[in-house]
Amino acid sequence: MTVLPIATFPSKRPNEVVPDADVIVIGAGPAGISAAVELASAGIHVIVLDMQPAPGGQIFRALEANLAARPGTDNLLAALGPTYNAGQALIHRFRATSGIDYRPNTTVWDLRADGTVGWLKEETAGYLRARHVVVANGAMERPVPFPGWTLPGVITAGALQTLIKASRLQPEGRIVIVGTGPLIFLIADQLRRLGVRPTLIARTDRIQDKIAALPKIHWAGIPALLKGLNWVARLKIAGIQIRTGVSDLKAHGSDRVETVSMTIAGRKLELPCDLLVVHDGIVPSTDLAHCAGVALEWQAADSSWHPRTSLDGQAELAPGPAFTSGPCRIRISGDARRIGGADAAIAHGRHAARAILAELEHTTNPRGKSVANLSAAAVRSAMAARPFIDAAFPPGLAGQVPDDETIVCRCEEITAGSLRAAIREGATDMNLVRGLLRCGMGPCQGRSCAVTLARILAEANTQKPTTPVPFRARPPLRPLPLGALANLTGLHPELAQVELLEDKPEAVMQGNDHA
């Protein structure tokens, strides 16, 4: 496949900003890496921006460093298993592919639909522009507030994996794992390999969920299902206790978690606990897409928003005013689009890249269509297990909204009771609640509290149910030092001339008029 290099594109129109690259890829996980390699191998100039110090994303985090430290890390690599080590070839190819301008330790704090990306590295920030942007910033664990979830010693499964992979730390003491989804089996098996025995694996899913999900099994998803069954079998052989149908989770303690309580089969169980690991499934990380104005769809069964895209990741903009004009230059790939795991992310990154190549070539040749069809088929095959997994492991901890005393917004320490009080007083809109209580205004910018607030609003509006609409997005998405902001590079004069969007809730505006 032959693609025009950036230098030979037609000369720019008057006042048009010269792009810094053909494609900017955000994220160096499986989807971002595969997209960058596919594009650069075809002669495309690619810039890859990634928050992490090395490529691999969450699933292959610190793989290069752990391989370089052998034989001291042999036990760790063996414990993390073939799923982790499988990323070696992918990362090696990424490093070896010329034409990729890889920029680690770089945070993206702004994204616009016209291909403009705001970046931050240490104390320096600026803007880059490209003809296309691939958003491959992955997924996040579904935030699930419950009593005691802010106590030290309560962490998510993903956080525990990060400590094991990147810091080579090994947990000690009485470990309780609570939640649902294949990840809890994987991490429990990895702990077992490290010689750490969890006291209890408490699953919120039930055997009835598995029976109901049986019709959704697809032959292409059978290998993934067998992998999960293998994890469960090894845990049971090791004598690790596994219980199902768990509810009413609570963590107790003063300065840190000391005990954990839950209800199993109608009976309350309380046991000592030094480390509580929780996991209630994975949802797309939508903050970048939302900032760019991409339409988000609420998935009620999944308690999350998903970006609206075509199969090749082409994003659809939400209706209404926007900071930019013209076509949307954003494609969303991997788990940032649909949760599917590493293999599906690799397949989709390649598929999104091929769609971009076809667009840059302006080609309709049969070979190009054939390649696109093959990559689309690979995506569908890699996602084949997902319908069964979604049905077999429904959200559990997120099945009920938190009680009044539970903190929902960790950044501002706002309880569910405070949110409900504001709603009773007439704040029936996400943005109005944010304006009144600062929920969603902290460093996480709503990533941890927006979904729970949406569910609390839905609880209060049962007579007039509406589709939850997220907070209005605005940059910076991540903390941005004032010094970096004052010395932005790549700031085009026309970029700074944007119309102020009407972003104040009507009730607040009226209140200000009377002040």
XYZ file of C-alpha atoms in Angstrom:
515
model
C 0.000 0.000 0.000
C 1.481 3.345 -1.076
C 0.552 6.491 0.824
C 1.548 10.072 0.088
C 4.086 11.297 2.654
C 3.147 14.393 4.565
C 5.528 16.624 2.594
C 3.754 15.957 -0.703
C 0.208 16.759 0.348
C -1.377 19.674 -1.549
C -0.336 23.074 -0.282
C -2.371 24.405 2.581
C -5.258 26.765 2.115
C -4.982 30.358 3.388
C -5.064 30.485 7.210
C -4.949 26.668 7.430
C -2.799 25.353 10.266
C 0.075 23.151 9.066
C -0.245 19.691 10.686
C 2.586 18.322 12.785
C 1.926 14.749 11.634
C -0.378 12.697 9.478
C -1.717 10.871 12.542
C -1.462 11.392 16.289
C -2.058 8.258 18.349
C -3.030 8.809 21.987
C -2.019 5.844 24.099
C 0.671 3.192 23.676
C -1.314 0.166 24.770
C -2.226 -2.737 22.469
C -4.588 -0.690 20.267
C -2.323 2.351 20.009
C 0.779 0.291 19.302
C -0.848 -1.803 16.572
C -2.348 1.298 14.934
C 0.986 3.153 14.999
C 2.916 0.210 13.554
C 0.375 -0.289 10.768
C 0.441 3.392 9.840
C 4.196 3.912 10.065
C 4.886 0.733 8.075
C 2.925 2.320 5.217
C 5.047 5.476 5.285
C 2.769 7.601 7.440
C 4.285 10.127 9.873
C 2.929 9.155 13.299
C 3.277 10.827 16.698
C 2.425 8.623 19.682
C 1.623 10.357 22.986
C 1.468 8.222 26.131
C 1.223 9.005 29.844
C 3.353 6.020 30.799
C 7.177 5.839 30.741
C 7.201 2.791 28.423
C 4.871 1.219 25.853
C 2.475 -1.567 26.772
C -0.558 0.013 28.376
C -2.088 -1.522 31.480
C -2.014 -5.143 30.362
C 1.673 -5.078 29.306
C 2.743 -2.487 31.873
C 6.493 -2.468 32.641
C 7.013 -5.588 30.511
C 10.241 -4.265 28.966
C 11.704 -3.385 32.367
C 10.765 -6.750 33.846
C 12.278 -8.618 30.905
C 15.480 -6.551 31.135
C 15.816 -7.380 34.838
C 15.914 -11.152 34.317
C 16.809 -13.507 35.918
C 15.777 -11.542 38.999
C 12.242 -11.200 37.647
C 11.811 -14.761 36.339
C 9.412 -15.675 39.154
C 7.392 -12.511 38.567
C 7.155 -13.109 34.822
C 6.123 -16.710 35.408
C 3.455 -15.586 37.875
C 2.035 -12.959 35.506
C 1.729 -15.700 32.914
C 1.518 -15.952 29.123
C -1.149 -13.234 28.837
C 1.397 -10.694 30.095
C 4.439 -12.055 28.280
C 2.576 -12.151 24.965
C 3.143 -8.404 24.605
C 6.897 -8.794 24.049
C 6.697 -9.228 20.262
C 4.221 -6.368 19.880
C 6.354 -3.922 21.860
C 9.530 -5.017 20.047
C 7.910 -4.328 16.686
C 6.750 -0.932 17.913
C 10.287 -0.005 18.951
C 11.739 -1.287 15.666
C 9.334 0.504 13.317
C 10.786 3.686 11.850
C 8.536 6.686 11.320
C 7.008 6.578 14.813
C 7.705 9.671 16.907
C 7.152 8.134 20.329
C 6.699 10.565 23.236
C 6.320 8.831 26.635
C 5.495 10.562 29.938
C 3.222 12.900 27.986
C -0.260 13.716 29.229
C -3.060 14.761 26.898
C -5.138 17.482 28.561
C -7.152 18.729 25.565
C -8.568 17.148 22.419
C -10.596 18.753 19.654
C -12.474 17.201 16.789
C -10.363 18.984 14.165
C -7.260 16.999 15.142
C -5.849 19.429 17.726
C -4.247 17.799 20.764
C -3.101 19.576 23.919
C -0.106 17.880 25.552
C 1.916 18.240 28.758
C 5.346 16.826 29.580
C 6.835 17.807 32.925
C 6.545 21.625 32.993
C 6.158 22.111 29.233
C 2.853 22.101 27.363
C 1.573 22.893 23.927
C -0.575 21.888 20.996
C -0.041 19.448 18.142
C -2.200 18.949 15.083
C -2.759 16.047 12.718
C -5.024 15.048 9.864
C -6.264 12.148 11.961
C -6.211 11.282 15.672
C -6.513 7.746 17.029
C -7.770 7.785 20.613
C -6.529 4.590 22.263
C -6.503 5.610 25.922
C -7.979 2.308 27.058
C -10.427 1.575 29.815
C -10.971 2.155 33.503
C -12.506 0.078 36.249
C -16.106 0.933 36.922
C -16.157 3.261 39.966
C -18.274 1.740 42.708
C -18.687 3.696 45.946
C -19.570 1.608 48.992
C -19.199 2.216 52.730
C -15.496 2.364 53.559
C -14.184 2.417 49.994
C -11.943 5.412 50.727
C -10.094 3.674 53.580
C -6.379 2.948 53.055
C -6.033 -0.714 52.195
C -8.982 -0.717 49.794
C -7.778 -0.806 46.184
C -8.997 -1.911 42.788
C -7.791 -5.012 40.989
C -6.118 -2.849 38.346
C -4.225 -0.897 40.993
C -2.969 -4.123 42.526
C -1.782 -5.310 39.110
C 0.066 -2.020 38.622
C 1.872 -2.447 41.948
C 2.862 -6.005 41.039
C 3.990 -5.248 37.479
C 5.569 -1.815 37.771
C 6.812 -1.797 41.363
C 7.344 -5.558 41.802
C 5.526 -5.401 45.111
C 3.815 -8.393 46.657
C 0.813 -7.990 48.997
C 0.869 -9.529 52.464
C -1.637 -10.388 55.143
C -5.297 -11.250 54.842
C -6.460 -10.439 51.317
C -10.116 -10.416 50.288
C -11.119 -10.050 46.634
C -14.682 -8.910 45.940
C -16.445 -8.256 42.658
C -17.133 -9.788 39.297
C -15.542 -10.392 35.927
C -12.654 -12.468 34.567
C -10.042 -10.062 35.962
C -10.636 -11.195 39.549
C -9.806 -14.778 38.548
C -6.701 -13.683 36.648
C -5.311 -11.609 39.497
C -6.172 -14.259 42.086
C -4.301 -16.829 40.016
C -1.337 -14.471 39.652
C -1.275 -14.024 43.439
C -1.413 -17.797 43.857
C 1.607 -18.163 41.567
C 3.443 -15.607 43.701
C 2.734 -17.664 46.795
C 0.012 -15.356 48.110
C -3.294 -16.984 49.084
C -6.370 -14.739 49.182
C -8.568 -15.434 52.189
C -11.717 -15.240 50.092
C -12.842 -14.533 46.536
C -16.348 -13.125 46.944
C -18.194 -12.885 43.626
C -21.274 -10.766 43.096
C -22.257 -12.813 40.042
C -24.319 -15.989 40.416
C -24.614 -19.364 38.717
C -27.956 -18.193 37.282
C -26.088 -15.504 35.338
C -23.917 -18.160 33.691
C -26.929 -20.264 32.731
C -28.696 -17.236 31.242
C -25.556 -16.367 29.267
C -25.127 -19.802 27.649
C -27.070 -18.908 24.456
C -24.578 -16.074 23.857
C -21.566 -18.371 23.527
C -19.931 -18.067 20.097
C -17.471 -20.633 18.798
C -14.826 -17.933 18.249
C -15.044 -16.986 21.923
C -14.526 -20.515 23.266
C -10.706 -20.165 23.751
C -11.234 -17.134 25.985
C -13.880 -18.988 27.988
C -11.610 -22.011 28.433
C -8.869 -19.693 29.712
C -11.231 -18.387 32.391
C -12.337 -21.884 33.390
C -8.680 -22.857 33.741
C -8.091 -19.973 36.182
C -11.081 -21.006 38.297
C -10.024 -24.649 38.312
C -6.499 -23.840 39.505
C -7.862 -21.628 42.290
C -10.195 -24.359 43.505
C -7.464 -26.989 43.362
C -5.330 -24.671 45.496
C -8.123 -24.623 48.084
C -8.897 -20.911 47.784
C -12.450 -20.245 48.942
C -14.806 -18.819 46.295
C -18.343 -17.657 47.126
C -20.996 -16.283 44.775
C -24.046 -14.050 45.105
C -22.336 -11.543 47.406
C -23.990 -8.201 48.253
C -23.914 -5.375 50.831
C -20.135 -4.953 50.829
C -18.688 -2.723 53.568
C -15.131 -1.975 54.664
C -14.549 -1.149 58.334
C -11.629 0.446 60.141
C -10.303 3.659 61.628
C -7.000 4.567 59.978
C -7.155 1.702 57.447
C -9.303 -1.289 56.587
C -9.441 -3.790 59.423
C -12.487 -5.910 58.644
C -14.850 -6.394 55.741
C -18.505 -7.417 55.875
C -20.894 -8.699 53.218
C -24.075 -10.717 52.792
C -23.873 -14.198 51.266
C -26.995 -16.323 50.773
C -28.929 -14.118 53.180
C -26.354 -14.384 55.961
C -23.985 -11.612 57.025
C -20.303 -12.467 57.022
C -17.584 -10.343 58.636
C -13.914 -11.275 58.559
C -10.533 -9.663 59.277
C -8.935 -7.990 56.274
C -5.613 -6.264 55.611
C -6.168 -5.640 51.888
C -9.554 -5.424 50.168
C -9.362 -5.740 46.377
C -12.531 -4.712 44.531
C -13.463 -4.999 40.870
C -16.851 -4.499 39.217
C -15.899 -4.747 35.582
C -14.217 -2.468 33.068
C -15.750 0.404 31.091
C -14.353 2.599 28.298
C -12.356 5.635 29.332
C -14.393 8.360 27.642
C -12.893 11.596 28.964
C -10.849 12.378 25.827
C -13.693 11.512 23.471
C -16.119 13.571 25.526
C -13.747 16.554 25.569
C -13.595 16.425 21.774
C -17.390 16.566 21.518
C -17.925 12.931 20.529
C -21.444 11.629 21.104
C -21.703 9.336 24.122
C -24.384 6.681 24.545
C -25.557 5.571 27.971
C -25.523 1.790 28.423
C -28.011 1.096 31.192
C -27.062 -2.581 31.570
C -23.409 -1.599 31.841
C -23.818 1.580 33.940
C -21.461 3.485 31.661
C -21.183 5.756 28.643
C -19.729 4.476 25.367
C -18.577 6.641 22.439
C -20.682 6.446 19.294
C -18.508 5.205 16.443
C -18.548 3.123 13.303
C -16.871 -0.301 13.305
C -13.574 1.220 12.171
C -13.673 3.669 15.069
C -14.767 6.802 13.202
C -16.338 8.954 15.911
C -19.652 10.737 15.602
C -19.931 14.224 17.048
C -22.688 15.110 19.473
C -25.230 17.638 18.209
C -25.013 21.226 19.374
C -22.304 23.886 19.592
C -18.652 22.889 19.341
C -15.232 24.495 19.652
C -14.269 23.481 16.103
C -15.879 23.209 12.703
C -15.474 20.790 9.838
C -15.340 16.990 9.806
C -14.479 14.934 12.847
C -10.900 13.698 12.520
C -11.055 11.306 15.458
C -11.130 7.532 15.501
C -11.516 5.674 18.780
C -9.883 2.287 19.110
C -9.466 -0.616 21.498
C -11.045 -0.657 24.936
C -11.683 3.099 24.697
C -14.334 2.139 22.134
C -15.574 -1.291 23.264
C -14.197 -3.526 26.000
C -12.595 -6.597 24.466
C -9.144 -7.172 25.954
C -5.677 -7.145 24.399
C -6.342 -9.313 21.347
C -9.431 -7.347 20.372
C -7.603 -4.044 20.944
C -4.727 -5.143 18.698
C -7.152 -6.200 15.970
C -9.131 -2.978 16.184
C -6.050 -0.758 16.234
C -4.974 -2.366 12.975
C -8.475 -1.994 11.513
C -8.695 1.706 12.434
C -5.251 2.313 10.939
C -6.233 0.668 7.655
C -9.340 2.839 7.471
C -7.130 5.918 7.864
C -4.732 4.650 5.184
C -7.604 4.164 2.770
C -8.812 7.694 3.447
C -5.361 9.220 2.998
C -4.953 7.346 -0.271
C -8.468 8.264 -1.422
C -8.517 4.725 -2.780
C -11.366 2.457 -3.754
C -9.237 -0.352 -5.194
C -10.568 -3.902 -4.611
C -7.421 -4.942 -2.736
C -7.908 -2.136 -0.232
C -11.508 -3.181 0.332
C -10.456 -6.795 0.757
C -7.859 -5.847 3.398
C -10.449 -3.746 5.245
C -12.933 -6.642 5.214
C -10.314 -9.006 6.623
C -9.399 -6.640 9.460
C -13.075 -6.057 10.247
C -13.596 -9.828 10.448
C -10.615 -10.082 12.801
C -12.203 -7.483 15.094
C -15.509 -9.372 15.195
C -13.742 -12.648 15.931
C -11.666 -11.128 18.743
C -14.829 -9.665 20.296
C -16.801 -12.917 20.000
C -16.574 -13.809 23.701
C -17.828 -10.414 24.855
C -21.617 -11.022 24.723
C -21.236 -14.091 26.955
C -18.887 -12.315 29.382
C -21.196 -9.302 29.677
C -24.188 -11.506 30.433
C -22.323 -13.909 32.721
C -20.675 -11.154 34.789
C -23.203 -8.308 35.126
C -22.333 -5.291 37.304
C -22.751 -6.311 40.904
C -21.374 -3.692 43.270
C -22.942 -1.076 40.995
C -26.294 -2.831 41.163
C -27.477 -0.568 43.958
C -26.957 3.134 44.502
C -24.974 3.987 47.661
C -26.600 4.999 50.932
C -26.575 8.599 52.145
C -23.408 8.292 54.257
C -21.240 6.896 51.458
C -18.794 9.277 49.790
C -19.432 9.517 46.043
C -17.010 12.281 45.019
C -13.651 11.424 46.560
C -11.986 14.629 45.356
C -14.429 16.912 47.181
C -15.621 14.364 49.805
C -19.284 14.715 48.815
C -21.679 12.070 50.100
C -24.633 10.509 48.340
C -26.866 12.181 50.926
C -25.601 15.628 49.936
C -26.279 14.851 46.291
C -29.793 13.631 47.051
C -30.492 16.774 49.093
C -29.466 18.987 46.176
C -31.650 16.944 43.821
C -34.651 17.261 46.126
C -34.144 21.028 46.098
C -34.469 21.083 42.319
C -31.019 20.278 40.916
C -32.149 17.710 38.364
C -29.240 18.174 35.954
C -25.672 16.835 36.195
C -24.134 20.240 35.500
C -26.371 22.026 37.973
C -25.383 19.580 40.719
C -21.745 20.167 39.802
C -22.191 23.923 39.967
C -23.854 23.745 43.374
C -21.666 21.161 45.126
C -18.436 20.948 43.064
C -19.063 17.257 42.435
C -16.882 16.447 39.429
C -14.678 19.542 39.749
C -11.744 17.824 41.458
C -8.555 16.434 39.909
C -10.379 13.429 38.436
C -12.805 15.759 36.595
C -15.718 13.421 37.237
C -14.103 10.181 36.120
C -14.856 8.602 39.518
C -18.196 10.187 40.396
C -20.102 11.011 37.198
C -21.584 7.540 36.719
C -22.752 7.299 40.330
C -24.320 10.765 40.205
C -26.127 9.755 37.003
C -27.533 6.700 38.768
C -28.640 8.779 41.777
C -30.385 11.216 39.443
C -32.122 8.303 37.708
C -33.215 6.987 41.123
C -34.829 10.355 41.881
C -36.507 10.699 38.471
C -38.296 7.361 38.217
C -41.578 9.060 37.235
C -39.914 10.824 34.293
C -36.980 8.592 33.343
C -34.421 10.231 31.067
C -31.181 9.104 29.493
C -28.268 10.243 31.685
C -26.188 13.019 30.132
C -22.595 13.404 31.407
C -21.040 16.584 32.735
C -20.101 19.096 30.057
C -16.485 18.439 29.217
C -13.884 21.148 29.169
C -10.095 21.272 29.161
C -7.839 20.822 30.989
C -8.721 17.177 31.559
C -5.689 16.752 33.786
C -3.975 19.210 36.162
C -1.999 21.749 34.123
C 0.710 23.882 35.828
C 0.158 27.620 35.404
C 3.729 28.011 34.176
C 3.111 25.508 31.396
C -0.168 27.195 30.515
C 1.503 30.601 30.308
C 4.145 29.296 27.900
C 2.134 27.098 25.584
C 3.851 26.161 22.344
C 2.061 25.564 19.074
C -0.813 27.880 19.983
C -2.284 29.169 16.735
C -4.056 32.571 16.975
C -7.209 31.188 15.370
C -7.251 28.319 17.859
C -7.526 30.779 20.728
C -10.448 32.605 19.096
C -13.375 30.398 20.081
C -16.863 31.420 21.051
C -17.711 30.956 24.716
C -20.222 28.164 25.029
C -23.220 28.694 27.259
C -22.033 26.333 29.986
C -23.894 27.608 33.033
C -27.096 25.776 34.023
C -30.155 27.960 33.586
C -31.126 27.819 37.255
C -27.704 29.079 38.299
C -27.823 31.915 35.759
C -31.197 32.992 37.088
C -29.848 32.858 40.615
C -26.967 35.134 39.650
C -29.389 37.618 38.061
C -31.148 38.009 41.396
C -27.927 38.353 43.349
